[in-house]
XYZ file of C-alpha atoms in Angstrom:
501
model
C 0.000 0.000 0.000
C 2.877 2.348 0.716
C 4.187 1.649 -2.777
C 0.827 2.535 -4.299
C 0.717 5.765 -2.312
C 4.200 6.772 -3.448
C 3.529 5.787 -7.048
C 0.209 7.523 -7.604
C -0.662 9.977 -4.903
C 2.351 11.875 -3.637
C 3.321 15.354 -4.728
C 3.239 16.223 -8.411
C 2.373 12.649 -9.447
C -1.202 12.957 -8.212
C -2.498 15.305 -10.967
C -0.617 13.249 -13.558
C -2.086 10.002 -12.258
C -5.570 11.520 -12.248
C -5.199 12.530 -15.893
C -3.825 9.235 -17.181
C -6.125 7.009 -15.128
C -9.125 8.607 -16.811
C -8.181 6.881 -20.073
C -8.418 3.119 -20.442
C -5.023 2.192 -21.910
C -2.749 4.179 -19.537
C -5.053 3.279 -16.621
C -4.532 -0.404 -17.338
C -0.751 0.016 -17.484
C -0.579 2.046 -14.255
C -2.810 -0.349 -12.327
C -0.747 -3.336 -13.470
C 2.412 -1.518 -12.399
C 0.958 -0.778 -8.963
C -0.230 -4.380 -8.590
C 3.234 -5.708 -9.432
C 4.806 -3.377 -6.882
C 2.382 -4.503 -4.187
C 2.927 -8.165 -5.062
C 6.683 -7.777 -4.579
C 6.007 -6.661 -1.014
C 4.582 -10.110 -0.251
C 7.797 -12.004 -0.846
C 7.894 -15.186 1.247
C 9.641 -15.056 4.570
C 9.473 -17.095 7.727
C 5.898 -16.030 8.522
C 4.522 -15.736 4.996
C 4.154 -19.268 3.662
C 4.335 -19.570 -0.144
C 0.660 -20.425 -0.621
C -0.397 -17.459 1.518
C 1.756 -15.207 -0.647
C 0.119 -16.598 -3.776
C -3.363 -16.102 -2.310
C -2.654 -12.466 -1.453
C -1.208 -11.721 -4.882
C -4.146 -13.402 -6.636
C -6.748 -11.474 -4.619
C -4.919 -8.174 -5.285
C -4.770 -8.977 -8.999
C -8.505 -9.704 -8.984
C -9.138 -6.379 -7.242
C -7.031 -4.518 -9.820
C -8.952 -6.120 -12.708
C -12.205 -5.295 -10.926
C -11.224 -1.622 -10.739
C -10.419 -1.687 -14.449
C -13.764 -3.247 -15.360
C -15.651 -0.913 -13.066
C -14.138 2.265 -14.476
C -14.687 1.049 -18.025
C -18.345 0.198 -17.394
C -19.265 3.274 -15.410
C -18.385 5.614 -18.315
C -17.785 8.471 -15.916
C -17.612 12.000 -17.209
C -14.572 14.003 -16.172
C -16.423 15.741 -13.320
C -17.483 12.465 -11.717
C -14.087 10.908 -12.323
C -12.308 13.848 -10.667
C -14.532 13.583 -7.591
C -14.117 9.791 -7.390
C -10.336 9.994 -7.737
C -9.975 12.798 -5.187
C -12.145 10.987 -2.642
C -10.365 7.661 -3.048
C -6.882 9.172 -3.029
C -7.688 11.124 0.140
C -8.829 7.948 1.870
C -5.785 6.036 0.637
C -3.284 8.651 1.758
C -4.749 9.536 5.159
C -4.057 7.934 8.501
C -0.609 6.417 8.128
C 1.131 8.623 10.689
C -1.740 8.193 13.168
C -1.543 4.412 12.875
C 2.228 4.514 13.401
C 1.819 6.675 16.503
C -0.762 4.239 17.879
C 1.531 1.269 17.302
C 4.484 3.061 18.871
C 2.426 3.884 21.959
C 0.574 0.586 22.425
C 2.937 -1.953 20.885
C 0.317 -3.224 18.428
C -1.249 -1.967 15.203
C -4.739 -0.450 15.464
C -7.713 -2.181 13.832
C -7.780 -1.675 10.087
C -11.508 -1.006 9.993
C -14.758 -1.180 11.945
C -18.009 -2.912 11.095
C -20.891 -0.901 12.516
C -24.617 -1.650 12.601
C -26.382 1.591 13.558
C -29.828 -0.041 13.584
C -31.533 -3.414 13.884
C -34.562 -2.122 11.982
C -35.258 -3.746 8.626
C -38.181 -3.872 6.205
C -37.603 -7.577 5.457
C -37.836 -10.688 7.635
C -35.268 -13.039 6.113
C -34.935 -16.671 7.138
C -31.964 -17.105 9.503
C -31.028 -13.402 9.634
C -27.832 -13.078 11.699
C -29.157 -9.880 13.297
C -32.739 -11.089 13.834
C -33.792 -7.813 12.201
C -37.443 -6.888 11.803
C -39.593 -3.843 10.950
C -41.002 -3.486 14.470
C -37.781 -3.159 16.462
C -36.659 0.231 17.786
C -33.085 -0.687 18.679
C -30.703 1.859 17.158
C -27.708 4.011 18.001
C -27.979 7.778 17.972
C -26.384 9.748 15.151
C -24.117 11.514 17.653
C -22.618 8.226 18.849
C -22.192 6.766 15.345
C -20.589 9.984 14.132
C -18.188 9.953 17.069
C -17.237 6.321 16.439
C -16.273 7.086 12.840
C -14.420 10.232 13.884
C -12.452 8.443 16.622
C -11.680 5.603 14.247
C -9.794 8.139 12.119
C -8.344 10.341 14.825
C -7.195 7.589 17.207
C -6.378 4.732 14.816
C -5.775 6.325 11.432
C -8.463 4.028 10.000
C -10.435 5.471 7.096
C -12.545 2.476 6.061
C -15.903 1.724 7.699
C -18.299 -1.136 6.967
C -21.980 -0.419 7.616
C -24.286 -3.365 8.260
C -27.636 -3.760 9.962
C -30.575 -4.064 10.022
C -31.156 -2.104 6.863
C -28.869 0.957 6.903
C -31.160 3.003 4.655
C -33.911 2.770 7.293
C -31.755 4.343 10.002
C -32.870 7.784 11.131
C -31.565 9.688 14.147
C -31.469 13.335 15.137
C -32.916 14.289 11.763
C -30.138 12.551 9.807
C -29.612 9.306 7.919
C -26.764 7.091 6.779
C -25.897 9.271 3.770
C -25.580 12.285 6.054
C -22.971 10.293 7.963
C -21.171 9.455 4.712
C -21.181 13.103 3.620
C -19.905 14.241 7.020
C -16.819 12.016 6.670
C -15.519 12.591 3.140
C -12.100 11.175 4.103
C -13.624 7.777 5.035
C -14.645 5.157 2.499
C -17.851 3.291 3.391
C -18.954 -0.197 2.373
C -22.712 -0.363 3.013
C -24.476 -3.734 3.128
C -28.120 -3.303 2.081
C -31.068 -5.408 0.958
C -31.459 -2.988 -1.955
C -35.236 -2.628 -1.813
C -35.230 1.019 -0.649
C -32.761 2.464 -3.165
C -34.353 5.235 -5.202
C -33.040 7.617 -7.838
C -32.876 10.347 -5.222
C -30.800 8.191 -2.849
C -28.520 7.117 -5.699
C -27.932 10.741 -6.673
C -26.861 11.507 -3.103
C -24.508 8.515 -3.173
C -22.965 9.660 -6.436
C -22.484 13.179 -5.073
C -20.760 11.812 -1.978
C -18.415 9.601 -3.989
C -16.915 7.812 -0.960
C -19.065 4.691 -0.722
C -20.024 1.447 -2.379
C -23.165 -0.611 -1.765
C -23.182 -4.411 -1.411
C -26.703 -5.698 -2.088
C -27.735 -9.049 -0.648
C -28.803 -11.861 -2.966
C -29.061 -15.587 -2.320
C -28.367 -16.899 -5.817
C -30.861 -16.382 -8.627
C -34.481 -15.221 -8.303
C -35.822 -18.469 -6.805
C -33.222 -18.647 -4.035
C -33.390 -14.924 -3.250
C -37.184 -14.761 -3.014
C -37.302 -17.992 -0.985
C -35.200 -16.450 1.790
C -36.031 -12.744 1.448
C -39.641 -12.662 0.278
C -41.561 -12.842 -2.970
C -40.707 -10.057 -5.402
C -37.503 -8.980 -3.626
C -35.233 -10.110 -6.459
C -37.169 -7.980 -8.936
C -36.701 -4.937 -6.670
C -32.979 -5.689 -6.429
C -32.628 -5.677 -10.215
C -34.343 -2.280 -10.193
C -31.806 -1.032 -7.644
C -28.955 -2.273 -9.828
C -30.319 -0.269 -12.764
C -30.644 2.878 -10.651
C -27.085 2.567 -9.319
C -25.670 1.900 -12.783
C -27.367 4.981 -14.193
C -26.090 7.124 -11.318
C -22.512 5.839 -11.620
C -22.446 4.414 -8.085
C -20.112 1.399 -7.678
C -21.964 -1.616 -6.259
C -21.510 -5.310 -5.586
C -23.394 -8.196 -4.052
C -23.351 -10.090 -0.771
C -24.268 -13.770 -0.532
C -25.003 -15.965 2.473
C -24.149 -19.531 1.465
C -26.375 -22.283 2.889
C -27.299 -25.850 2.047
C -30.272 -24.429 0.150
C -28.325 -22.333 -2.382
C -24.903 -23.999 -2.561
C -25.746 -26.013 -5.684
C -26.629 -22.842 -7.578
C -23.502 -21.036 -6.393
C -21.294 -23.874 -7.628
C -22.442 -23.150 -11.191
C -21.356 -20.248 -13.404
C -24.887 -18.854 -13.795
C -25.108 -16.466 -10.807
C -21.563 -15.167 -11.225
C -22.030 -14.420 -14.922
C -25.431 -12.870 -14.283
C -24.405 -10.476 -11.514
C -20.782 -9.686 -12.390
C -21.090 -9.557 -16.175
C -24.708 -8.826 -17.072
C -25.769 -6.672 -14.101
C -22.490 -4.826 -13.586
C -21.763 -5.796 -9.972
C -18.084 -5.151 -9.305
C -17.539 -7.655 -6.515
C -19.187 -10.285 -4.337
C -18.685 -10.937 -0.643
C -19.516 -14.458 0.495
C -20.495 -15.402 4.054
C -21.168 -19.013 4.933
C -24.247 -19.345 7.108
C -23.528 -19.165 10.832
C -26.131 -20.403 13.348
C -26.796 -17.117 15.116
C -29.679 -14.658 15.043
C -33.240 -15.538 14.059
C -34.283 -19.181 14.487
C -30.721 -20.345 13.965
C -30.213 -23.963 13.014
C -27.300 -26.217 12.169
C -29.319 -27.628 9.287
C -28.526 -24.651 7.036
C -24.752 -24.947 7.537
C -22.624 -26.298 4.725
C -21.207 -29.793 4.986
C -17.417 -30.165 4.838
C -17.722 -31.461 1.283
C -19.806 -28.450 0.238
C -17.389 -26.051 1.865
C -14.496 -27.668 0.016
C -16.369 -27.428 -3.290
C -17.098 -23.757 -2.582
C -13.433 -23.188 -1.746
C -12.412 -24.570 -5.132
C -15.099 -22.606 -6.993
C -14.285 -19.267 -5.366
C -10.538 -19.555 -5.927
C -11.182 -20.556 -9.540
C -13.212 -17.372 -10.014
C -10.489 -15.293 -8.361
C -7.475 -16.835 -10.102
C -8.820 -17.699 -13.545
C -11.539 -15.086 -14.144
C -10.050 -12.362 -11.940
C -13.344 -11.737 -10.155
C -13.062 -10.127 -6.729
C -15.356 -12.578 -4.913
C -13.765 -13.334 -1.527
C -15.440 -15.787 0.795
C -15.016 -14.534 4.348
C -13.955 -18.004 5.549
C -12.521 -19.799 2.521
C -10.325 -16.812 1.615
C -9.000 -16.165 5.094
C -5.381 -16.204 3.910
C -6.069 -13.232 1.646
C -8.765 -11.159 3.355
C -7.182 -10.503 6.736
C -6.051 -6.996 7.609
C -3.195 -5.925 9.839
C -4.629 -5.067 13.230
C -7.865 -6.939 12.546
C -11.241 -5.312 13.100
C -14.069 -5.119 15.605
C -17.851 -4.936 15.452
C -20.308 -2.575 17.183
C -24.025 -3.357 17.043
C -27.191 -1.260 17.352
C -27.076 -1.431 21.168
C -23.461 -0.254 21.288
C -22.100 -3.663 22.268
C -18.507 -4.166 21.095
C -17.605 -7.618 19.789
C -14.573 -9.226 18.125
C -16.569 -10.333 15.071
C -20.007 -9.903 13.509
C -20.526 -13.657 13.772
C -19.172 -14.087 17.307
C -21.837 -12.342 19.406
C -20.006 -12.003 22.717
C -19.299 -8.653 24.345
C -17.681 -7.280 27.488
C -18.100 -3.600 26.749
C -20.529 -1.029 25.408
C -19.432 2.073 23.525
C -22.157 4.138 25.204
C -20.747 3.240 28.614
C -17.219 4.146 27.545
C -18.373 7.535 26.291
C -20.481 8.206 29.384
C -17.470 7.469 31.612
C -15.090 9.683 29.658
C -13.480 6.899 27.649
C -12.933 6.341 23.942
C -13.067 3.689 21.255
C -9.548 2.586 22.120
C -10.598 1.439 25.604
C -12.458 -1.515 24.077
C -9.219 -2.916 22.663
C -7.684 -3.456 26.080
C -10.405 -5.367 27.890
C -9.241 -8.791 29.151
C -11.498 -10.403 26.545
C -9.870 -8.697 23.565
C -6.380 -9.020 25.045
C -6.871 -12.779 25.503
C -7.932 -13.161 21.869
C -4.878 -11.238 20.626
C -2.553 -13.204 22.887
C -3.903 -16.468 21.518
C -3.490 -15.250 17.938
C 0.066 -14.123 18.605
C 0.967 -17.381 20.339
C -0.592 -19.703 17.790
C -0.023 -17.873 14.522
C 3.308 -16.166 15.083
C 5.156 -17.562 18.086
C 4.249 -21.197 17.800
C 3.170 -22.283 14.337
C 6.512 -22.786 12.599
C 8.245 -24.033 15.758
C 5.551 -26.657 16.095
C 5.493 -27.665 12.450
C 9.173 -27.297 11.627
C 9.967 -26.388 8.043
C 7.191 -24.293 6.404
C 7.075 -26.632 3.428
C 6.658 -29.678 5.629
C 3.918 -27.822 7.520
C 1.940 -27.525 4.275
C 2.735 -30.979 2.922
C 2.912 -33.222 5.959
C 0.213 -35.818 6.476
C 1.923 -37.473 9.400
C 2.200 -36.944 13.125
C 3.447 -33.353 12.927
C 0.369 -32.226 11.024
C -1.924 -34.012 13.457
C -0.025 -32.512 16.367
C -0.388 -29.018 14.914
C -4.118 -29.397 14.326
C -4.604 -30.841 17.796
C -2.744 -27.911 19.312
C -4.774 -25.407 17.291
C -8.169 -26.724 18.300
C -7.194 -27.467 21.879
C -6.050 -23.877 22.367
C -8.859 -22.268 20.393
C -11.586 -24.238 22.111
C -10.068 -23.439 25.508
C -10.437 -19.739 24.709
C -14.028 -20.157 23.584
C -14.891 -22.215 26.648
C -13.617 -19.352 28.800
C -16.119 -17.018 27.137
C -19.265 -19.052 27.597
C -22.210 -18.035 29.677
C -23.502 -20.130 32.558
C -26.121 -21.856 30.412
C -23.393 -23.340 28.259
C -21.109 -24.551 31.030
C -22.264 -28.165 30.952
C -21.633 -28.464 27.246
C -18.405 -26.505 27.499
C -17.205 -28.902 30.178
C -18.000 -31.855 27.937
C -16.138 -30.202 25.110
C -13.089 -29.613 27.312
C -13.084 -33.238 28.428
C -13.298 -34.482 24.848
C -10.408 -32.296 23.733
C -8.226 -32.697 26.800
C -8.476 -29.013 27.671
C -8.115 -27.820 31.227
C -11.313 -26.890 33.018
C -11.671 -23.123 33.175
C -14.391 -20.582 33.800
C -15.394 -17.727 31.565
C -14.215 -14.236 32.482
C -16.739 -12.236 34.443
C -18.936 -9.943 32.430
C -18.902 -11.712 29.061
C -22.322 -11.335 27.463
C -23.636 -13.775 24.878
C -26.364 -12.460 22.563
C -27.582 -15.977 21.740
C -27.522 -17.284 25.285
C -28.511 -20.855 24.450
C -25.862 -21.077 21.748
C -23.145 -23.341 23.099
C -20.253 -22.467 20.805
C -19.382 -19.510 18.680
C -20.603 -20.119 15.160
C -17.155 -20.048 13.634
C -15.844 -22.714 16.008
C -18.826 -24.937 15.201
C -18.039 -24.523 11.544
C -14.343 -25.238 12.011
C -15.090 -28.295 14.125
C -17.488 -29.548 11.506
C -14.949 -29.099 8.730
C -11.859 -30.470 10.441
C -13.168 -33.321 12.552
C -15.838 -34.568 10.172
C -13.749 -34.227 7.018
C -10.807 -36.071 8.609
C -11.871 -37.525 11.963
C -8.866 -39.813 12.141
C -6.660 -36.791 12.776
C -7.892 -36.368 16.321
C -10.735 -38.674 17.293
C -12.866 -41.533 16.107
C -16.080 -40.805 14.158
C -18.235 -41.651 17.146
C -16.352 -39.165 19.301
C -16.143 -36.157 17.039
C -19.809 -35.639 16.255
C -21.252 -34.914 19.683
C -19.218 -31.831 20.697
C -19.803 -30.151 17.346
C -23.446 -31.059 16.878
C -25.109 -31.338 20.279
């Protein structure tokens, strides 16, 4: 990223880059040059295994080709192009010194971004919604608090990228303002807004185009049949209308897909990808495998290990061979991580380590009331314990445990089994510590099965699905690892109960 900044945005090169990037041929050459420079920064070293390097380079290449396609399709006039370039370059160039100061002071990099759900309100009632959103709920954050979060994210961390989720963000109203007022008030932040797309009008799209510092990811479930089955009859038709409005306004947009057992067969074909990315003009697709949290959660919608593997192969084929930017949040973990990680704040102000891990030990409203700031959430025992585990497992321990990096990737013998056993023993121990009282019996069983020491959760950890025994991601990882290759750790009769009961 530093190379891209120096190449395109510093000093007298910025006006020159703006001029040449407006035209297709020089734009293509400059973007390829920047991509090559970034790729060289990912040379393998002792903590960057060769396959991880390849994954990162391939996802960056796909992003570069996506930018090319997007600028070609949008047919921007020079006024719109100038505004888009200025906004993006401002976001790209801001924050570096602030992030360095944070790391120097605290000994760790700040989060790279925040995911924020200002409201739980939604006009749809989708099957298995992670947020259990509904039209009747009143749970929302005030504009003042949301605005302060985004401001502190920049001022304290040097982070200028914010993800907005929900609920439906375009239904949020507070203090006479809406989500696009927030976007306009922070022109040096780039926003990724996840929306169901049904409320996008020409007027809203015009405001988005004028702002120039956002993109909208609209949720689909596959083709019309799959989308309407989960989201409601006629929703897919409204989404296609939203696509047309955004295309006409020159607003960059993509799609978001929740993968379940009900739509996986469709997503393993070329039809939806060609339809959305080629015919409809979506620039990207974010994939999220169904996690059993939220409304009427069930393990029955989760992918099987075989389906997850097939999806892994399909997604990386689309990225590597077609150069589509279609990362799957789980299957592309080697390429989608960001230095410093991220955190999630929901409509009640609860601060969590992940959207799909609904446990919290702090509330942003409480921090603000008591004179604190966003940074205070990073140093709770809960967040510190997570970072310590990541440091110990990923950086301090992995290569020592596995030996040579190549043998770590290729081994099928005792060292590989030992590494996997260590990973899940440690990870599950951390999750067990975080469980509420209702889950203690199952957590104890899980500890006994895995040979973990018996521990209690830290005081004050809140679970927002209190009868959920494990975090969704751990359930998914257990399902994949133990069921796909149960001989690694346990017999088939042993591995099913802790992950399924």
